[in-house]
Amino acid sequence: MVFSFQLQKKCLHTQARVGTWSTPHGIVETPRFMPVGTLATVKGLTPAQLETTGAQMILANTYHLHLQPGEKIVEAAGGLHSFMGWNGPILTDSGGFQVFSLSKLRKIREIGVTFRSPRDGSIIELTPERSIHIQNALGADVIMAFDECPPGDADYDAVAAATDRTYRWLERCIKAHQRPQDQGLFGIVQGGTYPKLRSDAVSALIPLDLPGYAIGGVSVGEQPALVRDIVKFTTPLLPESKPRYLMGVGTYKEMAMAIASGIDLFDCVIPTRFGRHGTALVRGERWNLKNARFREDFSPLDPECPCYVCKNFSRAYLNHLVRSREMLGYILLSLHNVTELVRFTQRIREAILNDSFTEEFADWLKEDFP
């Protein structure tokens, strides 16, 4: 099989697990953080730099690439891998989350979603079939089903309707998928914060025997404790033999607790977004490098971090770059931040293998939220 998940070890005290997932463009060692490269680029980083972070799989976005440059250009270039010069696995989001975030610009119908392009005002219709067609042309290893993502404050009836529609759209995605031999289609579990809807959604998905499954609708405004509870409830229901992906989550605590529930894959824009705003992630803390306390601090950002930034530059130099609004400062902070979050999941992986997960990461597993 082109796509296969091998379970290597399970935690003795939690649902956490370690595995290897084979894709057409290489193996992903789980659990793993995946950097987001929305427009076929992880902002500020070259593919060579990205490789040094330990990233094995990255994301790109169907909606944004459809708008610019268009899937036909990417396909003519030989697909996303050739177009962006990244040889590892790639996952494309369906574009559903971006479309549904345009609440004032779109109209949902059973056929799909009609929305006004935020670029030029033109009317675009995105259906499950068209989303899959675009993703087939982009050529990522993993493609996501087109789903309806209800807002975090939606009531039960609205979430139930969106969950049912997500399944009907998934059936259409499966029929439209033209490259199942080299592109794995993931189904998405919706259901908001309602356990019964989540359970029913998983029960409907399992018979489809898809290459992997994602939990969606957990980064759309819910309270962190509710997110934790729904992930903890839903994840063990998913097949043990397939990778489990939690969409749009990438903070230390969220990832540690989700891994404890059995999640394998994560993505989030946090590391590069923070980097572009002069913020560094250091051992669970957020440091604003503009602060005066760093002006004469000639120590590395993190002496224990193996990244290029921490091996070669001081906090004072990074402070200087950020204060001067030099592009290099934002690039270096992004490079460190991506390395930091990838390393965090790598360290958890090693801890699970060594039967020390709950001890080493006890502070991140406490069920307290601000």
Tab-separated table of C-alpha atoms in Angstrom:
chain	number	residue	atom	x	y	z
A	1	MET	CA	0.000	0.000	0.000
A	2	VAL	CA	1.210	3.536	-0.805
A	3	PHE	CA	-0.337	4.813	2.438
A	4	SER	CA	0.251	2.720	5.550
A	5	PHE	CA	0.406	3.507	9.250
A	6	GLN	CA	2.553	1.370	11.533
A	7	LEU	CA	1.904	1.649	15.258
A	8	GLN	CA	5.230	1.336	17.101
A	9	LYS	CA	4.366	1.891	20.737
A	10	LYS	CA	1.601	3.096	23.044
A	11	CYS	CA	1.954	5.006	26.279
A	12	LEU	CA	1.378	2.958	29.432
A	13	HIS	CA	-0.684	5.674	31.121
A	14	THR	CA	-2.468	7.564	28.335
A	15	GLN	CA	-3.767	7.053	24.787
A	16	ALA	CA	-0.544	8.567	23.385
A	17	ARG	CA	1.164	6.582	20.650
A	18	VAL	CA	4.170	6.539	18.346
A	19	GLY	CA	3.987	5.482	14.726
A	20	THR	CA	5.404	5.767	11.235
A	21	TRP	CA	3.206	6.787	8.340
A	22	SER	CA	4.263	6.020	4.785
A	23	THR	CA	3.291	8.419	1.976
A	24	PRO	CA	4.333	8.698	-1.698
A	25	HIS	CA	6.952	11.320	-0.780
A	26	GLY	CA	8.377	9.775	2.363
A	27	ILE	CA	7.750	8.651	5.911
A	28	VAL	CA	6.279	10.831	8.643
A	29	GLU	CA	7.260	9.889	12.180
A	30	THR	CA	4.381	10.588	14.530
A	31	PRO	CA	3.396	12.449	16.601
A	32	ARG	CA	4.470	15.400	14.463
A	33	PHE	CA	3.836	19.101	14.050
A	34	MET	CA	3.327	20.178	10.419
A	35	PRO	CA	4.232	23.751	9.395
A	36	VAL	CA	1.664	25.641	7.331
A	37	GLY	CA	2.675	26.755	3.839
A	38	THR	CA	-0.606	28.316	2.717
A	39	LEU	CA	0.548	29.660	-0.667
A	40	ALA	CA	3.055	26.893	-1.417
A	41	THR	CA	5.557	28.534	0.931
A	42	VAL	CA	6.120	28.384	4.662
A	43	LYS	CA	6.382	32.146	5.062
A	44	GLY	CA	9.952	33.402	5.184
A	45	LEU	CA	11.661	30.024	4.864
A	46	THR	CA	13.290	28.252	1.921
A	47	PRO	CA	12.713	24.504	1.535
A	48	ALA	CA	16.354	23.937	2.532
A	49	GLN	CA	15.839	25.911	5.737
A	50	LEU	CA	12.581	24.105	6.376
A	51	GLU	CA	14.319	20.753	6.126
A	52	THR	CA	16.731	21.729	8.922
A	53	THR	CA	13.797	22.288	11.304
A	54	GLY	CA	12.963	18.589	11.325
A	55	ALA	CA	9.682	19.168	9.506
A	56	GLN	CA	8.674	16.108	7.531
A	57	MET	CA	5.276	17.131	6.178
A	58	ILE	CA	3.873	20.579	5.378
A	59	LEU	CA	0.509	22.054	4.406
A	60	ALA	CA	-0.739	24.152	1.523
A	61	ASN	CA	-4.198	25.612	0.985
A	62	THR	CA	-6.577	24.796	-1.839
A	63	TYR	CA	-8.626	27.994	-1.565
A	64	HIS	CA	-5.674	30.371	-1.659
A	65	LEU	CA	-3.815	28.503	-4.402
A	66	HIS	CA	-6.980	28.424	-6.514
A	67	LEU	CA	-7.152	32.218	-6.292
A	68	GLN	CA	-3.412	32.687	-6.912
A	69	PRO	CA	-1.730	31.417	-9.068
A	70	GLY	CA	-4.461	28.910	-10.003
A	71	GLU	CA	-4.251	25.134	-9.989
A	72	LYS	CA	-3.591	24.958	-13.747
A	73	ILE	CA	-0.273	26.737	-13.318
A	74	VAL	CA	0.753	24.489	-10.423
A	75	GLU	CA	-0.236	21.405	-12.412
A	76	ALA	CA	1.722	22.622	-15.454
A	77	ALA	CA	4.769	23.018	-13.192
A	78	GLY	CA	4.536	19.328	-12.265
A	79	GLY	CA	2.473	19.711	-9.103
A	80	LEU	CA	3.138	21.353	-5.752
A	81	HIS	CA	6.330	19.425	-5.013
A	82	SER	CA	8.039	20.615	-8.186
A	83	PHE	CA	6.472	24.077	-8.070
A	84	MET	CA	7.764	24.904	-4.578
A	85	GLY	CA	10.854	22.709	-4.494
A	86	TRP	CA	9.789	20.616	-1.495
A	87	ASN	CA	10.426	16.877	-1.815
A	88	GLY	CA	8.677	15.721	1.349
A	89	PRO	CA	5.010	14.923	1.934
A	90	ILE	CA	2.434	17.698	1.464
A	91	LEU	CA	-1.175	17.972	2.656
A	92	THR	CA	-3.708	20.346	1.133
A	93	ASP	CA	-6.672	21.705	3.077
A	94	SER	CA	-9.936	21.596	1.139
A	95	GLY	CA	-10.514	25.342	1.429
A	96	GLY	CA	-13.642	24.768	3.477
A	97	PHE	CA	-12.443	26.583	6.590
A	98	GLN	CA	-11.410	29.666	4.598
A	99	VAL	CA	-14.705	29.765	2.712
A	100	PHE	CA	-16.790	29.421	5.855
A	101	SER	CA	-14.793	32.160	7.574
A	102	LEU	CA	-16.114	34.529	4.893
A	103	SER	CA	-19.473	34.627	6.647
A	104	LYS	CA	-20.578	37.894	5.025
A	105	LEU	CA	-19.398	36.932	1.558
A	106	ARG	CA	-20.752	33.413	1.065
A	107	LYS	CA	-23.951	31.414	0.699
A	108	ILE	CA	-24.187	27.729	1.644
A	109	ARG	CA	-26.383	25.380	-0.364
A	110	GLU	CA	-26.475	21.611	-0.711
A	111	ILE	CA	-24.616	21.837	-4.019
A	112	GLY	CA	-21.760	23.749	-2.376
A	113	VAL	CA	-20.771	27.268	-1.407
A	114	THR	CA	-20.992	30.435	-3.472
A	115	PHE	CA	-18.815	33.313	-2.347
A	116	ARG	CA	-17.392	36.591	-3.515
A	117	SER	CA	-13.644	36.567	-4.044
A	118	PRO	CA	-11.911	38.871	-1.554
A	119	ARG	CA	-9.338	39.574	-4.282
A	120	ASP	CA	-11.429	40.939	-7.140
A	121	GLY	CA	-15.067	40.587	-6.077
A	122	SER	CA	-15.852	37.883	-8.642
A	123	ILE	CA	-18.387	35.172	-7.783
A	124	ILE	CA	-16.849	31.726	-7.152
A	125	GLU	CA	-18.702	28.470	-6.561
A	126	LEU	CA	-16.820	25.823	-4.618
A	127	THR	CA	-18.396	22.389	-4.466
A	128	PRO	CA	-17.033	19.109	-3.082
A	129	GLU	CA	-16.294	18.019	-6.649
A	130	ARG	CA	-14.473	21.225	-7.524
A	131	SER	CA	-12.417	21.161	-4.312
A	132	ILE	CA	-11.263	17.628	-5.125
A	133	HIS	CA	-10.599	18.532	-8.762
A	134	ILE	CA	-8.383	21.428	-7.628
A	135	GLN	CA	-6.561	19.223	-5.118
A	136	ASN	CA	-6.030	16.508	-7.725
A	137	ALA	CA	-4.387	19.136	-9.936
A	138	LEU	CA	-2.218	20.453	-7.073
A	139	GLY	CA	-0.907	16.936	-6.486
A	140	ALA	CA	-0.403	16.827	-2.700
A	141	ASP	CA	0.109	13.471	-0.982
A	142	VAL	CA	-2.915	14.011	1.248
A	143	ILE	CA	-6.071	15.891	0.310
A	144	MET	CA	-8.919	16.864	2.603
A	145	ALA	CA	-12.620	16.381	2.071
A	146	PHE	CA	-14.698	19.534	1.591
A	147	ASP	CA	-16.650	20.029	4.807
A	148	GLU	CA	-18.935	22.514	6.502
A	149	CYS	CA	-17.292	23.988	9.582
A	150	PRO	CA	-19.922	25.587	11.843
A	151	PRO	CA	-18.880	28.391	14.219
A	152	GLY	CA	-18.095	27.559	17.822
A	153	ASP	CA	-21.281	29.237	19.107
A	154	ALA	CA	-23.651	27.390	16.731
A	155	ASP	CA	-26.587	25.617	18.393
A	156	TYR	CA	-27.215	21.866	18.311
A	157	ASP	CA	-29.530	21.882	15.304
A	158	ALA	CA	-27.151	23.974	13.215
A	159	VAL	CA	-24.165	21.774	14.104
A	160	ALA	CA	-26.172	18.616	13.408
A	161	ALA	CA	-27.165	19.930	9.973
A	162	ALA	CA	-23.551	20.858	9.175
A	163	THR	CA	-22.297	17.444	10.342
A	164	ASP	CA	-24.823	15.609	8.164
A	165	ARG	CA	-23.974	17.785	5.169
A	166	THR	CA	-20.252	17.160	5.740
A	167	TYR	CA	-20.887	13.425	5.361
A	168	ARG	CA	-22.963	13.869	2.207
A	169	TRP	CA	-20.237	16.082	0.772
A	170	LEU	CA	-17.614	13.465	1.697
A	171	GLU	CA	-19.489	10.854	-0.347
A	172	ARG	CA	-19.335	13.220	-3.318
A	173	CYS	CA	-15.624	13.876	-2.682
A	174	ILE	CA	-14.904	10.142	-2.798
A	175	LYS	CA	-16.722	9.792	-6.128
A	176	ALA	CA	-14.905	12.807	-7.597
A	177	HIS	CA	-11.417	11.699	-6.463
A	178	GLN	CA	-9.398	10.775	-9.565
A	179	ARG	CA	-6.016	9.936	-7.981
A	180	PRO	CA	-6.632	7.556	-5.049
A	181	GLN	CA	-3.490	5.612	-5.940
A	182	ASP	CA	-1.148	8.487	-5.025
A	183	GLN	CA	-3.324	10.941	-3.081
A	184	GLY	CA	-4.863	9.905	0.215
A	185	LEU	CA	-8.287	11.439	0.918
A	186	PHE	CA	-8.937	12.178	4.598
A	187	GLY	CA	-12.428	12.442	6.036
A	188	ILE	CA	-13.185	15.115	8.639
A	189	VAL	CA	-15.098	14.544	11.875
A	190	GLN	CA	-17.368	17.494	12.648
A	191	GLY	CA	-19.925	17.728	15.448
A	192	GLY	CA	-18.981	20.807	17.430
A	193	THR	CA	-18.909	20.330	21.193
A	194	TYR	CA	-21.664	17.710	21.146
A	195	PRO	CA	-20.350	14.194	21.963
A	196	LYS	CA	-23.273	12.404	20.318
A	197	LEU	CA	-22.751	14.260	17.029
A	198	ARG	CA	-19.034	13.489	17.144
A	199	SER	CA	-19.683	9.821	17.897
A	200	ASP	CA	-22.271	9.529	15.116
A	201	ALA	CA	-19.892	11.204	12.664
A	202	VAL	CA	-17.094	8.744	13.468
A	203	SER	CA	-19.479	5.787	13.170
A	204	ALA	CA	-20.453	6.965	9.691
A	205	LEU	CA	-16.828	7.511	8.602
A	206	ILE	CA	-15.264	4.224	9.735
A	207	PRO	CA	-16.999	1.974	7.135
A	208	LEU	CA	-15.540	4.159	4.348
A	209	ASP	CA	-12.029	2.883	5.260
A	210	LEU	CA	-10.243	6.101	4.285
A	211	PRO	CA	-6.427	6.479	4.468
A	212	GLY	CA	-6.753	8.804	7.482
A	213	TYR	CA	-9.108	10.890	9.578
A	214	ALA	CA	-9.121	14.457	10.854
A	215	ILE	CA	-10.931	16.159	13.710
A	216	GLY	CA	-12.189	19.542	12.547
A	217	GLY	CA	-14.162	22.354	14.103
A	218	VAL	CA	-12.014	22.710	17.237
A	219	SER	CA	-10.340	26.045	16.496
A	220	VAL	CA	-13.414	28.131	15.780
A	221	GLY	CA	-14.019	29.954	19.040
A	222	GLU	CA	-14.663	27.275	21.659
A	223	GLN	CA	-13.263	27.477	25.168
A	224	PRO	CA	-9.971	25.520	25.548
A	225	ALA	CA	-11.462	23.153	28.131
A	226	LEU	CA	-14.268	22.251	25.713
A	227	VAL	CA	-11.727	21.604	22.950
A	228	ARG	CA	-9.780	19.332	25.290
A	229	ASP	CA	-12.896	17.395	26.262
A	230	ILE	CA	-14.129	16.871	22.709
A	231	VAL	CA	-10.674	15.770	21.472
A	232	LYS	CA	-10.321	13.428	24.439
A	233	PHE	CA	-13.743	11.951	23.692
A	234	THR	CA	-13.473	11.698	19.897
A	235	THR	CA	-9.906	10.545	19.228
A	236	PRO	CA	-10.113	7.021	20.747
A	237	LEU	CA	-13.200	6.351	18.595
A	238	LEU	CA	-11.116	6.668	15.407
A	239	PRO	CA	-9.430	3.572	13.892
A	240	GLU	CA	-6.132	2.709	15.575
A	241	SER	CA	-4.656	1.622	12.234
A	242	LYS	CA	-4.978	5.043	10.564
A	243	PRO	CA	-3.316	8.434	11.219
A	244	ARG	CA	-5.334	10.947	13.244
A	245	TYR	CA	-5.003	14.637	12.442
A	246	LEU	CA	-6.176	17.510	14.663
A	247	MET	CA	-6.722	20.506	12.403
A	248	GLY	CA	-5.543	24.013	13.252
A	249	VAL	CA	-3.973	23.270	16.648
A	250	GLY	CA	-0.372	24.065	17.530
A	251	THR	CA	0.190	25.384	21.057
A	252	TYR	CA	2.338	23.366	23.460
A	253	LYS	CA	-0.464	22.497	25.868
A	254	GLU	CA	-3.040	21.716	23.175
A	255	MET	CA	-0.623	19.397	21.378
A	256	ALA	CA	0.557	17.604	24.531
A	257	MET	CA	-2.986	16.950	25.701
A	258	ALA	CA	-4.153	15.917	22.230
A	259	ILE	CA	-1.223	13.504	21.907
A	260	ALA	CA	-2.264	12.048	25.280
A	261	SER	CA	-5.663	11.419	23.664
A	262	GLY	CA	-4.108	9.603	20.678
A	263	ILE	CA	-3.652	12.361	18.051
A	264	ASP	CA	-0.746	11.970	15.574
A	265	LEU	CA	-0.606	15.125	13.426
A	266	PHE	CA	-1.034	18.877	13.981
A	267	ASP	CA	-0.808	22.095	11.999
A	268	CYS	CA	-0.867	25.760	12.937
A	269	VAL	CA	0.311	29.129	11.581
A	270	ILE	CA	1.603	30.225	15.005
A	271	PRO	CA	5.383	29.781	14.521
A	272	THR	CA	5.767	31.912	11.393
A	273	ARG	CA	3.053	34.398	12.374
A	274	PHE	CA	4.815	35.009	15.677
A	275	GLY	CA	8.149	35.237	13.875
A	276	ARG	CA	6.837	37.959	11.571
A	277	HIS	CA	5.796	39.951	14.642
A	278	GLY	CA	9.120	39.662	16.443
A	279	THR	CA	8.057	36.940	18.886
A	280	ALA	CA	10.070	33.843	19.745
A	281	LEU	CA	8.791	30.579	21.212
A	282	VAL	CA	11.233	29.437	23.887
A	283	ARG	CA	10.492	26.383	26.035
A	284	GLY	CA	6.808	27.140	26.246
A	285	GLU	CA	7.149	30.889	26.677
A	286	ARG	CA	6.551	33.740	24.218
A	287	TRP	CA	9.311	36.323	24.110
A	288	ASN	CA	8.917	39.714	22.466
A	289	LEU	CA	12.392	40.347	21.061
A	290	LYS	CA	11.723	44.084	20.906
A	291	ASN	CA	11.943	44.258	24.693
A	292	ALA	CA	14.806	46.285	26.112
A	293	ARG	CA	15.938	43.387	28.318
A	294	PHE	CA	17.423	41.698	25.248
A	295	ARG	CA	19.459	44.678	23.964
A	296	GLU	CA	22.661	43.654	25.737
A	297	ASP	CA	21.937	39.952	26.170
A	298	PHE	CA	24.600	38.131	24.161
A	299	SER	CA	23.483	34.611	25.007
A	300	PRO	CA	21.749	32.362	22.443
A	301	LEU	CA	17.977	32.518	22.156
A	302	ASP	CA	17.847	28.993	23.622
A	303	PRO	CA	21.198	27.336	24.468
A	304	GLU	CA	19.585	23.890	24.220
A	305	CYS	CA	18.050	24.436	20.775
A	306	PRO	CA	20.049	22.948	17.856
A	307	CYS	CA	18.639	25.298	15.210
A	308	TYR	CA	20.816	27.538	13.018
A	309	VAL	CA	19.582	30.644	14.833
A	310	CYS	CA	20.466	29.486	18.326
A	311	LYS	CA	23.840	28.165	17.183
A	312	ASN	CA	24.917	31.393	15.489
A	313	PHE	CA	23.168	34.497	16.852
A	314	SER	CA	22.577	36.252	20.163
A	315	ARG	CA	19.408	37.640	21.664
A	316	ALA	CA	20.971	41.094	21.332
A	317	TYR	CA	21.421	40.646	17.584
A	318	LEU	CA	17.848	39.428	17.156
A	319	ASN	CA	16.663	42.395	19.225
A	320	HIS	CA	18.632	44.701	16.922
A	321	LEU	CA	17.144	43.130	13.769
A	322	VAL	CA	13.566	43.304	15.044
A	323	ARG	CA	13.935	46.881	16.289
A	324	SER	CA	15.425	47.821	12.917
A	325	ARG	CA	12.599	46.027	11.115
A	326	GLU	CA	15.147	44.013	9.165
A	327	MET	CA	13.664	41.134	7.196
A	328	LEU	CA	16.388	38.801	8.465
A	329	GLY	CA	15.080	39.123	12.012
A	330	TYR	CA	11.639	37.835	11.053
A	331	ILE	CA	13.173	35.024	8.994
A	332	LEU	CA	15.430	33.894	11.841
A	333	LEU	CA	12.622	33.953	14.408
A	334	SER	CA	10.352	31.990	12.073
A	335	LEU	CA	13.098	29.431	11.524
A	336	HIS	CA	13.601	29.014	15.264
A	337	ASN	CA	9.863	28.892	16.034
A	338	VAL	CA	9.143	26.154	13.488
A	339	THR	CA	12.097	24.168	14.842
A	340	GLU	CA	10.806	24.659	18.384
A	341	LEU	CA	7.328	23.236	17.716
A	342	VAL	CA	8.613	20.360	15.587
A	343	ARG	CA	11.146	19.547	18.329
A	344	PHE	CA	8.400	19.655	20.941
A	345	THR	CA	6.535	16.849	19.189
A	346	GLN	CA	9.818	14.991	18.545
A	347	ARG	CA	10.623	15.150	22.263
A	348	ILE	CA	7.187	13.792	23.097
A	349	ARG	CA	7.751	10.982	20.610
A	350	GLU	CA	11.020	10.038	22.328
A	351	ALA	CA	9.392	10.248	25.756
A	352	ILE	CA	6.619	7.839	24.696
A	353	LEU	CA	9.234	5.427	23.364
A	354	ASN	CA	11.079	5.686	26.699
A	355	ASP	CA	7.919	5.285	28.827
A	356	SER	CA	8.460	8.737	30.342
A	357	PHE	CA	5.782	10.854	28.633
A	358	THR	CA	3.604	11.529	31.672
A	359	GLU	CA	6.644	12.369	33.820
A	360	GLU	CA	8.555	14.581	31.377
A	361	PHE	CA	5.498	16.470	30.163
A	362	ALA	CA	3.481	16.521	33.387
A	363	ASP	CA	3.253	20.332	33.402
A	364	TRP	CA	1.690	20.350	29.929
A	365	LEU	CA	-0.793	17.601	30.804
A	366	LYS	CA	-2.403	19.390	33.748
A	367	GLU	CA	-6.085	19.932	33.022
A	368	ASP	CA	-6.072	23.616	33.873
A	369	PHE	CA	-6.810	26.330	31.367
A	370	PRO	CA	-6.739	30.111	31.726
